[in-house]
Amino acid sequence: MSKIKASVCPHDCPSACALEVECLDARTIAKVHGAKDNNYTQGVLCTKVANYAERVHHPDRLREPMVRVGKKGSGKFKTVSWDEALTRVADEFRRATIDSGAESVWPYYYAGTMGQVQRDGIIRLKNALGYSGMLKTICTQIAYAGWSAGAGAVRGTDPRDMLKSDLIIIWGCNAVATQINLMKLVAQARRERGATLVVIDPATTDTAKKADIHLALNPGSDGALAASLMHCAFRDGYADREYLQRMTDDPGGLEVSLIDKTPAWASEITGLTVEQIEQFAALYGQTQRSFIRLGIGFSRSRNGAHNVHSVSCLPAVTGAWQHPGGGALLGTSSIFKLDKTLIEGSDLRAGGGRDLDMSRIGAVLTGQPEDLKGGPPVKAMLIQNTNPMAVAPDLHKVHQGLAREDLFVCVHEQFMTETAKMADVLLPATTSMEHHDLYSSYGQVHLQLCEPVIEPYALCRSNHEVICELALRLGADDPGFKMDAKTMITQTLKDSGYPDYESLLAMKWLDCTEGVDMQFVDGFAWPDGKFRFKADWSAVGSNHQGMPQWPGHWDVTLKTSVELPYRLTTPPARYFLNSSFTQSPCSLEKEGRPVVTIHTGDAEKSRVIDGQQVEIGNQLGAIKLHAEVSDTIRPGVLEVRGVWPGTAFKEKIGVNSLIGADAAQPSGGVAFHDAAVWLRQVKGVVP
């Protein structure tokens, strides 16, 4: 008979779903369910995680430590003991340190797990031994800079308060694919309050199909739409002037800056009609309980931070923050007050040290001096929780850099990913079902504790165990390296002022909104407490030259041309999560194969028919894939969904080979939806 055990979804998703796992025995799970009594998860779970047994018990999971015996990238390894593998890694790190300095070792990681201990313990190793640090720019950096420029902190209206909203706007987010719990709240608000759902997205996504109103604007034009809506609010009397005077920095200056941001002006930029903009402006202006759920997606342009700031200004103009169910939300990251000194070893860092930009891993590993920041070439790496051979931009350089014979790479992974194949030492990793961890979230409000529900698979070890074993061999002497994960969580909870381990375990989750001003009633997170319409970009990033101070349209996206006539966007696939789940049979069956979506009119001009093999490319490279002809995409835009592995393409490299790694302003990040490409038929191929 199966037993139900509590767990947490570890993946890089805003929801951090509370889970109920059917356990058949000490080593086997069956179906996974969303926890019904968690008031955010509400029993709802995406298909990917519902079928998590496919991942946990996949026959291709890595079983034991291995060392490379073939050419780098060949995937040829031999099995060794854990002691031999870890000793080899420690020896190589020590050799790199002696030959080139400690900064020649670069621990590289991201959010393959969102658990605080298993994800961020690698930072403790870096701090203890003086290795190079990492700028975590690849995902939220652009969006958080834009939001912080106005509100000052990454928090906003409690997402559960959507149940009190009369108007819900999902802006730049395909929640059906990436935040299914959000759609449960939307459905409740529509049923119980008659709430209107507006979706703002260039594509007719599965979320847009559920909307009462879908505004399919041009990619990168979100700031223009937001500015026009504010123009209308001032023009038509919907601006709350009392709130503006009390709670914002310079409403008069904002109003002057918006004088020429008319619906006709915005129509030219967004591709929406004047009537669409006017109608939406009236709806938003007249609805006090209006909730904007901003997604990360629309920030992934070179003007992304400016666009996010522009959209974040809207509830400050109308005063929607004052009303139940009103305001906006980008993320909840700042409500969690975890003291991570022990986990990250932040008290160990002896000042200085370089931080390398993770998004520019290709440039770093190919030795570009400006990216090395005056320090030595990277000679050794430990990679956990990420697959840069698939998910990083400028993939040709990434592949070139990781193929260096003078670069030692240790990869700690669950599967033989493209990055794992580049390893010199390959270590098998546990899943979240097999280790302890502590989870916050960037889209909901619960702190959650997770204990293993089954025993580790084969000889797999957790990230925490690997970090501690390496530290021991490298002579790093800190109490954190001598603790097991449970002890570290226990101490972190105590240091943070949260309930103790056993209490939190009994509670299952802790609502962290208590005492937090989610709607900025008492002021925004700036010293004067006022929302900033006039953005001081220097406060959120060092590369701010030329950025507009006021909301509007910043025309810095890559331009299409005769040679590169299409804009390329690369949104998430519904059944993958970054490069995770590309091994799962259920996800692969539902996704089918890589496709490029092209508008019907563009297909006719290019004489491309549905299902035909085509090639898309630019100055960075080219890939072949099949065409999906549809009216769900805007004219002039191509869309490739999902981070398919390179093995899914003839060229053995994925779509991010067409995405540049230049850092977006003001603080870095990748413009994944801001590339210009050509498209052509593949000659001699019959559809």
XYZ file of C-alpha atoms in Angstrom:
687
model
C 0.000 0.000 0.000
C 1.352 3.427 -0.910
C 2.079 6.088 1.682
C 1.617 9.837 1.099
C 4.607 12.000 2.053
C 5.040 15.770 1.853
C 7.615 17.355 -0.433
C 8.272 20.529 -2.440
C 8.793 21.059 -6.161
C 12.464 22.074 -6.536
C 12.381 23.499 -10.058
C 12.954 27.047 -11.288
C 9.312 28.119 -11.307
C 7.605 30.914 -9.351
C 5.133 28.499 -7.746
C 7.379 26.276 -5.547
C 4.414 23.917 -5.268
C 3.735 22.036 -2.058
C 3.622 18.358 -3.007
C 2.026 15.140 -1.829
C 4.019 12.156 -3.081
C 2.726 8.619 -3.343
C 5.559 6.407 -2.063
C 5.289 2.707 -2.884
C 8.299 1.709 -0.783
C 11.586 3.126 0.515
C 12.978 3.539 -3.008
C 9.951 4.077 -5.251
C 7.511 6.922 -5.846
C 4.354 6.825 -7.946
C 2.067 9.767 -8.715
C 2.795 13.254 -7.388
C -0.028 15.631 -6.426
C -0.297 19.252 -5.430
C -1.033 19.735 -1.725
C -4.745 20.465 -1.376
C -4.452 22.299 1.945
C -1.817 24.758 0.730
C -3.774 27.892 -0.184
C -1.527 28.709 -3.124
C -0.904 25.257 -4.601
C -4.561 24.254 -3.938
C -4.041 20.719 -5.215
C -3.035 21.936 -8.680
C 0.138 20.675 -10.320
C 1.653 20.863 -13.790
C 1.840 17.706 -15.891
C 5.641 17.728 -15.705
C 5.797 17.272 -11.951
C 2.671 15.128 -11.678
C 4.670 12.572 -13.678
C 7.861 13.102 -11.665
C 8.314 9.364 -11.213
C 9.416 9.345 -14.858
C 12.367 11.522 -13.883
C 13.223 9.945 -10.538
C 13.130 6.394 -11.901
C 14.359 7.079 -15.419
C 16.671 4.292 -16.629
C 19.169 6.883 -17.900
C 19.818 8.495 -14.516
C 23.484 8.651 -13.623
C 24.304 5.904 -11.118
C 27.946 6.199 -10.062
C 30.965 8.503 -10.283
C 32.884 8.402 -13.560
C 35.984 9.869 -15.168
C 36.446 10.676 -18.839
C 38.326 8.158 -20.976
C 37.480 9.407 -24.476
C 37.762 12.703 -26.272
C 36.186 15.612 -24.431
C 32.490 15.699 -25.322
C 32.411 12.093 -26.547
C 30.452 10.930 -23.509
C 32.898 8.071 -22.894
C 33.580 7.453 -19.212
C 34.704 4.725 -16.852
C 33.314 4.069 -13.384
C 35.409 4.955 -10.338
C 34.827 5.151 -6.594
C 33.546 8.301 -4.928
C 36.875 8.701 -3.152
C 38.853 8.497 -6.398
C 36.526 10.931 -8.167
C 36.525 13.549 -5.406
C 40.270 13.248 -4.871
C 40.787 13.880 -8.585
C 38.603 16.991 -8.441
C 40.389 18.317 -5.367
C 43.793 17.677 -6.945
C 42.819 19.552 -10.117
C 41.440 22.502 -8.144
C 44.611 22.590 -6.075
C 46.777 22.418 -9.203
C 44.877 25.281 -10.859
C 45.229 27.371 -7.702
C 48.985 26.783 -7.522
C 49.568 27.423 -11.227
C 47.206 30.337 -11.887
C 45.745 31.508 -8.576
C 42.532 30.630 -6.755
C 40.448 32.786 -9.115
C 41.219 30.364 -11.948
C 38.674 28.015 -10.326
C 35.063 28.947 -11.148
C 32.159 27.211 -9.357
C 29.224 27.558 -11.750
C 25.611 26.885 -10.831
C 22.056 28.092 -11.070
C 18.514 26.981 -10.287
C 18.235 23.332 -11.284
C 17.108 23.130 -7.692
C 15.699 26.149 -5.879
C 16.542 24.681 -2.472
C 18.617 27.006 -0.344
C 21.098 24.411 0.940
C 21.525 22.229 -2.127
C 21.704 25.191 -4.535
C 23.755 27.766 -2.659
C 26.260 25.687 -0.687
C 28.611 25.977 -3.669
C 28.984 29.660 -2.745
C 30.398 28.606 0.620
C 33.094 26.601 -1.153
C 33.915 29.603 -3.321
C 34.141 31.949 -0.342
C 36.216 29.586 1.755
C 38.843 29.031 -0.936
C 38.894 32.380 -2.760
C 37.570 31.068 -6.058
C 35.906 33.290 -8.661
C 32.348 34.297 -7.890
C 29.435 34.501 -10.304
C 26.980 37.200 -11.362
C 23.594 35.442 -11.504
C 22.260 37.293 -14.539
C 20.652 34.658 -16.730
C 17.020 34.803 -15.567
C 15.499 37.520 -13.374
C 18.222 40.169 -13.466
C 16.671 42.446 -16.096
C 13.165 42.257 -14.663
C 14.222 42.766 -11.053
C 16.243 45.839 -12.014
C 13.190 47.330 -13.728
C 10.848 46.621 -10.832
C 13.310 47.787 -8.183
C 13.844 51.085 -10.015
C 10.272 51.997 -9.101
C 9.232 50.056 -6.006
C 12.651 49.605 -4.423
C 12.118 45.957 -3.384
C 10.976 42.771 -5.104
C 7.607 42.243 -3.531
C 4.058 43.245 -4.390
C 0.434 42.338 -3.888
C -0.005 38.884 -2.348
C -0.894 36.626 -5.308
C -3.705 35.060 -3.267
C -5.356 38.488 -3.124
C -6.195 37.998 -6.765
C -9.384 36.467 -5.371
C -10.390 40.045 -4.416
C -9.641 41.499 -7.868
C -12.123 42.708 -10.464
C -9.545 43.017 -13.234
C -6.573 40.680 -13.616
C -3.881 41.498 -16.158
C -1.291 38.840 -16.969
C 1.440 40.789 -18.698
C 4.232 38.957 -20.523
C 3.653 35.543 -18.959
C 2.187 32.294 -20.308
C 0.892 31.169 -16.927
C -0.801 28.042 -18.269
C 2.676 26.756 -19.122
C 4.776 28.334 -16.369
C 2.515 29.123 -13.362
C -0.493 26.811 -13.447
C -1.479 27.745 -9.868
C -1.943 31.334 -10.978
C -4.616 30.168 -13.390
C -6.490 28.422 -10.562
C -6.688 31.759 -8.745
C -7.794 33.490 -11.956
C -10.572 30.928 -12.443
C -11.772 31.464 -8.873
C -11.795 35.256 -9.240
C -13.741 35.008 -12.489
C -16.251 32.609 -10.973
C -16.707 34.349 -7.628
C -16.304 38.035 -8.590
C -16.850 38.058 -12.315
C -13.269 39.307 -12.744
C -12.094 40.206 -16.234
C -8.890 38.595 -17.498
C -6.641 40.561 -19.854
C -3.541 38.924 -21.299
C -0.806 41.050 -22.880
C 1.513 38.915 -24.977
C 2.790 39.010 -28.569
C 1.643 35.414 -29.115
C -1.745 33.775 -28.739
C -0.508 31.512 -25.971
C -2.600 28.964 -24.099
C -3.076 31.681 -21.469
C -4.159 34.239 -24.067
C -6.753 31.776 -25.364
C -8.427 31.887 -21.949
C -8.542 35.685 -21.773
C -11.533 37.982 -22.103
C -9.206 40.415 -23.876
C -5.912 39.566 -25.541
C -3.631 42.414 -26.564
C -1.075 40.989 -29.000
C 1.493 43.761 -29.062
C 4.843 43.771 -30.836
C 7.715 42.266 -28.805
C 9.639 44.906 -26.880
C 6.878 47.530 -27.074
C 5.429 47.059 -23.570
C 6.773 50.376 -22.297
C 4.968 52.236 -25.056
C 1.645 50.616 -24.154
C 2.136 51.353 -20.441
C 3.009 54.994 -21.132
C -0.059 55.436 -23.312
C -2.300 53.943 -20.620
C -0.896 56.451 -18.130
C -1.385 59.273 -20.640
C -5.053 58.296 -20.835
C -5.342 58.054 -17.041
C -4.193 61.671 -16.639
C -6.217 62.828 -19.641
C -9.466 61.169 -18.588
C -9.369 61.756 -14.850
C -8.460 58.227 -13.746
C -5.171 59.260 -12.129
C -5.502 59.362 -8.325
C -3.883 62.733 -7.712
C -4.135 62.557 -3.936
C -2.294 59.196 -3.909
C 0.221 60.497 -6.421
C 1.120 63.498 -4.278
C 1.393 61.394 -1.142
C 3.145 58.277 -2.418
C 5.183 59.091 -5.549
C 8.268 61.126 -6.357
C 7.317 63.495 -9.166
C 3.792 63.051 -10.549
C 3.905 66.453 -12.221
C 7.063 65.569 -14.089
C 5.549 62.241 -15.106
C 2.409 63.880 -16.468
C 4.450 66.312 -18.551
C 6.592 63.478 -19.899
C 3.443 61.645 -21.052
C 1.816 64.505 -22.947
C 2.778 63.125 -26.349
C 2.381 59.410 -25.414
C -1.046 59.207 -27.018
C -2.810 56.016 -28.119
C -2.007 56.988 -31.723
C 1.690 57.220 -30.807
C 1.591 53.855 -29.013
C -0.348 52.229 -31.838
C 2.516 52.848 -34.250
C 4.962 51.137 -31.887
C 2.870 48.311 -30.431
C 0.891 47.293 -33.499
C -2.342 47.547 -31.482
C -5.164 49.714 -32.762
C -6.004 53.045 -31.174
C -9.400 51.615 -30.263
C -7.824 48.659 -28.427
C -5.599 50.963 -26.402
C -8.416 53.398 -25.592
C -10.775 50.617 -24.481
C -8.166 48.975 -22.291
C -7.147 52.337 -20.808
C -10.758 52.992 -19.806
C -11.168 49.515 -18.335
C -7.982 49.807 -16.285
C -8.621 53.385 -15.206
C -12.182 52.653 -14.064
C -11.332 49.491 -12.094
C -9.920 50.141 -8.636
C -9.308 46.475 -7.848
C -6.954 45.905 -10.755
C -4.110 43.413 -10.370
C -1.175 43.237 -12.798
C 0.811 39.992 -12.702
C 4.038 40.811 -14.488
C 5.984 37.951 -16.040
C 9.700 37.662 -16.568
C 9.161 37.021 -20.295
C 8.629 40.583 -21.493
C 11.804 41.716 -19.725
C 13.980 39.623 -22.033
C 14.706 42.417 -24.479
C 17.458 44.994 -24.531
C 14.899 47.519 -23.287
C 13.424 45.014 -20.817
C 14.276 46.770 -17.544
C 12.835 50.025 -18.850
C 9.677 48.209 -19.983
C 9.182 46.533 -16.606
C 9.624 49.854 -14.828
C 7.081 51.464 -17.162
C 4.474 48.789 -16.468
C 5.156 48.927 -12.719
C 4.209 52.626 -12.762
C 0.582 51.921 -13.681
C -0.893 51.072 -10.242
C 0.923 54.058 -8.741
C -0.822 56.373 -11.218
C -4.312 54.991 -10.568
C -3.738 54.337 -6.868
C -4.677 50.679 -7.303
C -2.207 49.781 -4.531
C -4.720 51.153 -1.994
C -7.482 48.681 -2.788
C -7.987 45.016 -1.860
C -6.912 42.895 -4.810
C -5.249 45.905 -6.428
C -1.650 46.670 -7.291
C 0.885 44.503 -9.058
C 3.351 41.681 -8.549
C 6.564 40.700 -10.285
C 8.059 38.553 -7.532
C 8.067 37.836 -3.827
C 11.789 37.266 -3.320
C 12.371 40.040 -0.786
C 9.753 38.869 1.730
C 11.931 35.920 2.805
C 14.344 36.974 5.534
C 16.733 34.028 5.525
C 20.110 34.565 7.132
C 22.236 32.529 4.726
C 25.610 33.329 6.298
C 26.107 29.681 7.238
C 24.894 28.270 3.907
C 26.909 30.652 1.728
C 29.860 31.230 4.035
C 29.538 34.943 3.423
C 31.630 35.637 6.538
C 34.521 33.721 4.974
C 35.096 35.934 1.952
C 38.288 37.873 2.437
C 37.244 40.914 0.403
C 37.894 41.608 -3.285
C 37.696 38.755 -5.729
C 36.188 38.852 -9.175
C 32.620 37.916 -10.075
C 32.272 36.531 -13.590
C 29.058 36.971 -15.555
C 27.374 33.571 -15.881
C 25.505 34.693 -19.006
C 28.816 35.366 -20.703
C 30.262 31.959 -19.952
C 31.242 31.560 -23.612
C 33.257 34.765 -23.584
C 34.783 33.913 -20.201
C 35.891 30.428 -21.221
C 37.277 31.599 -24.553
C 39.459 34.075 -22.682
C 38.067 37.500 -23.592
C 40.040 39.854 -21.292
C 37.178 42.203 -20.444
C 35.109 39.222 -19.289
C 37.973 37.831 -17.210
C 38.148 41.223 -15.462
C 41.907 41.323 -15.431
C 42.253 37.959 -13.744
C 43.597 34.609 -14.925
C 41.905 32.312 -17.436
C 39.462 29.833 -15.917
C 41.305 26.521 -15.532
C 38.873 24.460 -13.440
C 35.105 24.363 -12.881
C 32.514 22.641 -10.723
C 29.099 22.772 -12.397
C 25.940 22.049 -10.402
C 22.241 22.696 -11.098
C 22.601 23.987 -14.644
C 23.244 22.900 -18.224
C 25.080 25.784 -19.942
C 25.731 23.759 -23.104
C 21.988 24.130 -23.774
C 20.623 27.082 -21.792
C 23.318 29.759 -22.084
C 23.354 32.292 -24.937
C 25.992 32.450 -27.686
C 26.219 28.660 -27.569
C 28.970 28.269 -30.154
C 31.372 30.062 -27.807
C 30.105 28.063 -24.839
C 30.748 24.806 -26.688
C 34.170 26.037 -27.775
C 35.114 27.097 -24.258
C 34.008 23.905 -22.519
C 35.867 21.831 -25.128
C 39.237 23.291 -24.089
C 41.643 20.493 -23.211
C 43.355 22.715 -20.627
C 40.061 23.274 -18.776
C 39.198 20.752 -16.060
C 35.445 20.340 -15.586
C 33.580 18.443 -12.880
C 29.828 18.135 -13.464
C 27.420 16.962 -10.756
C 24.221 15.917 -12.508
C 21.232 13.581 -12.637
C 21.444 12.813 -16.374
C 23.983 12.713 -19.182
C 23.214 16.222 -20.376
C 25.237 18.025 -23.026
C 27.206 19.682 -20.241
C 27.744 16.360 -18.467
C 29.324 14.980 -21.638
C 31.990 17.708 -21.400
C 33.050 16.616 -17.918
C 36.412 15.223 -16.929
C 34.804 13.927 -13.743
C 31.077 13.210 -13.678
C 29.233 12.777 -10.382
C 25.674 11.383 -9.928
C 23.251 13.690 -8.104
C 20.198 13.035 -5.977
C 16.787 14.481 -6.793
C 14.744 16.576 -4.378
C 12.894 13.408 -3.383
C 16.152 12.066 -1.937
C 17.608 14.855 0.214
C 16.793 17.564 2.772
C 16.297 21.194 1.766
C 14.640 24.498 2.556
C 12.632 26.404 -0.056
C 11.576 30.006 -0.418
C 9.900 31.220 -3.619
C 9.878 34.080 -6.086
C 6.181 33.832 -6.927
C 4.356 32.851 -3.768
C 4.724 33.443 -0.045
C 5.518 30.183 1.774
C 8.774 29.017 3.326
C 8.819 25.230 3.056
C 10.870 22.396 4.495
C 11.541 19.254 2.505
C 12.712 15.888 3.828
C 13.666 12.950 1.611
C 10.709 10.713 0.773
C 12.823 7.889 -0.662
C 16.415 6.709 -0.337
C 19.055 8.030 -2.771
C 19.169 6.258 -6.122
C 22.156 3.957 -6.671
C 25.329 5.806 -5.524
C 23.939 9.333 -5.941
C 24.939 12.033 -3.490
C 23.452 15.451 -2.816
C 25.048 18.757 -3.740
C 25.628 19.480 -0.056
C 27.490 16.218 0.468
C 29.726 16.829 -2.544
C 30.575 20.371 -1.449
C 31.457 19.209 2.060
C 33.601 16.310 0.793
C 35.529 18.611 -1.551
C 36.025 21.187 1.198
C 37.476 18.493 3.452
C 39.986 17.444 0.797
C 40.886 21.054 -0.004
C 41.477 22.067 3.596
C 38.538 24.449 3.949
C 37.872 24.615 7.678
C 34.405 25.982 8.439
C 31.639 24.513 10.603
C 29.244 24.484 7.641
C 31.329 21.852 5.866
C 30.991 19.518 8.846
C 27.200 19.660 9.114
C 24.666 17.472 7.396
C 21.896 19.270 5.497
C 19.331 18.865 8.275
C 21.660 20.440 10.838
C 22.423 23.308 8.475
C 18.707 23.956 7.922
C 18.088 23.827 11.664
C 20.775 26.433 12.350
C 19.697 28.648 9.430
C 16.112 28.728 10.704
C 17.394 29.711 14.152
C 19.701 32.409 12.738
C 16.806 33.779 10.683
C 14.319 33.987 13.542
C 11.965 31.491 11.954
C 10.283 28.554 13.745
C 12.601 25.659 14.563
C 13.018 22.640 12.307
C 10.476 20.382 13.999
C 7.888 23.150 14.246
C 8.219 24.060 10.560
C 8.077 20.388 9.621
C 4.819 20.025 11.536
C 3.436 23.231 9.968
C 4.539 22.050 6.467
C 4.879 25.680 5.327
C 5.144 29.133 6.837
C 3.290 32.145 5.439
C 5.970 34.845 5.317
C 3.636 37.787 4.645
C 2.999 38.394 8.344
C 4.306 41.840 9.176
C 5.212 42.541 5.530
C 3.682 45.551 3.766
C 2.902 43.728 0.513
C 1.016 46.660 -1.083
C 3.398 49.369 0.121
C 0.673 50.988 2.224
C 3.302 52.469 4.518
C 5.585 53.482 1.681
C 7.778 52.029 -1.002
C 11.214 50.628 -0.264
C 13.161 53.841 -0.754
C 14.376 56.139 2.053
C 11.607 58.659 1.314
C 8.971 55.908 0.955
C 7.907 57.133 -2.476
C 7.501 55.232 -5.721
C 9.975 56.455 -8.318
C 8.546 57.381 -11.699
C 11.818 59.126 -12.471
C 14.130 56.156 -12.434
C 17.593 56.481 -10.949
C 19.104 53.584 -12.845
C 22.445 54.032 -11.102
C 20.765 52.731 -7.949
C 20.075 49.332 -9.532
C 22.953 48.855 -11.970
C 26.278 50.289 -13.035
C 25.700 50.151 -16.810
C 22.963 52.763 -17.039
C 24.291 55.253 -19.574
C 21.602 56.405 -21.985
C 18.659 54.814 -20.181
C 15.517 56.997 -20.139
C 14.456 58.354 -16.766
C 10.729 58.434 -17.509
C 8.432 55.577 -18.614
C 7.920 55.160 -22.341
C 9.454 53.389 -25.301
C 13.213 52.901 -25.403
C 14.146 52.027 -28.963
C 17.238 49.863 -28.453
C 16.049 46.419 -29.492
C 17.855 44.703 -32.358
C 16.540 45.961 -35.673
C 15.350 43.688 -38.414
C 16.625 44.342 -41.920
C 16.456 43.045 -45.453
C 19.098 40.477 -44.510
C 17.522 39.667 -41.123
C 13.809 40.315 -41.597
C 12.387 38.466 -38.567
C 12.497 38.988 -34.825
C 13.106 35.719 -32.955
C 11.625 34.936 -29.522
C 12.385 31.805 -27.497
C 9.646 31.347 -24.844
C 9.334 28.280 -22.591
C 7.763 25.068 -23.827
C 4.766 23.962 -21.788
C 6.138 20.511 -20.960
C 9.816 21.379 -20.429
C 11.373 23.648 -17.829
C 14.540 25.118 -19.294
C 16.428 21.939 -20.235
C 14.823 19.825 -17.506
C 12.232 17.206 -18.471
C 13.715 16.811 -21.947
C 14.390 13.207 -20.901
C 10.849 12.529 -19.635
C 8.749 10.376 -22.036
C 5.514 12.227 -21.210
C 7.061 15.639 -21.910
C 8.767 14.495 -25.101
C 5.560 12.958 -26.407
C 3.580 16.141 -25.790
C 6.217 18.494 -27.240
C 6.914 16.362 -30.308
C 9.863 18.048 -31.997
C 11.469 21.495 -32.224
C 9.436 23.835 -34.427
C 9.616 27.449 -35.496
C 6.245 29.170 -35.550
C 5.750 31.577 -38.450
C 2.747 33.772 -39.180
C 0.501 32.631 -42.025
C 1.171 35.764 -44.056
C 4.928 35.472 -43.644
C 4.757 31.804 -44.610
C 2.922 32.668 -47.817
C 5.511 35.298 -48.730
C 8.342 32.856 -48.035
C 6.516 29.962 -49.732
C 6.808 27.902 -46.571
C 4.123 25.345 -45.736
C 3.228 23.789 -42.414
C 5.555 20.938 -41.425
C 8.243 21.855 -43.944
C 11.858 21.837 -42.820
C 13.361 25.313 -42.788
C 16.562 26.953 -41.633
C 16.815 30.049 -39.460
C 20.005 31.927 -38.714
C 21.994 35.097 -38.246
C 25.613 36.125 -37.807
C 25.984 33.715 -34.850
C 24.914 30.537 -36.631
C 22.019 28.622 -38.150
C 19.780 25.688 -37.227
C 17.276 23.560 -39.121
C 13.848 22.703 -37.742
C 10.268 22.289 -38.928
C 7.859 25.128 -39.636
C 4.602 25.540 -37.762
C 2.425 27.936 -39.746
C -0.069 29.710 -37.498
C -1.942 32.930 -36.812
C -0.962 32.688 -33.118
C 2.193 34.711 -33.746
C 2.543 38.312 -34.922
C 3.705 39.041 -38.466
C 7.441 39.550 -38.616
C 8.069 37.397 -35.545
C 9.365 33.828 -35.328
C 8.997 31.758 -32.182
C 10.949 28.690 -31.081
C 9.550 27.225 -27.868
C 11.607 25.380 -25.315
C 15.220 24.613 -24.647
C 15.538 21.474 -26.738
C 18.888 19.687 -26.413
C 21.338 20.052 -29.253
C 20.786 16.396 -30.128
C 17.312 17.364 -31.360
C 18.918 19.409 -34.175
C 20.955 18.304 -37.167
C 23.655 20.805 -36.189
C 23.887 19.313 -32.641
C 23.370 22.739 -31.126
C 20.192 24.435 -29.923
C 18.321 27.655 -30.549
C 20.404 29.678 -28.080
C 23.201 29.521 -30.636
C 21.293 32.380 -32.305
C 20.997 34.497 -29.127
C 23.647 37.072 -28.291
C 25.281 37.285 -24.866
C 25.659 41.072 -24.737
C 24.628 42.289 -21.280
C 21.341 44.167 -21.076
C 21.270 47.431 -19.174
C 21.519 48.397 -16.374
C 22.869 45.309 -14.550
C 23.257 42.513 -17.075
C 21.022 39.706 -18.265
C 20.209 38.038 -21.568
C 17.801 39.393 -24.191
C 16.497 35.938 -25.099
C 13.506 37.411 -26.997
C 15.473 40.019 -28.891
C 17.288 38.494 -31.853
C 17.045 39.188 -35.592
C 17.175 36.238 -38.003
C 16.580 35.121 -41.554
C 14.457 32.129 -42.598
C 14.737 30.013 -45.727
C 13.574 26.693 -47.050
C 15.881 23.699 -46.861
C 16.429 22.771 -50.480
C 15.748 19.241 -51.565
C 13.730 18.387 -48.442
C 10.169 17.261 -49.022
C 7.803 18.150 -46.142
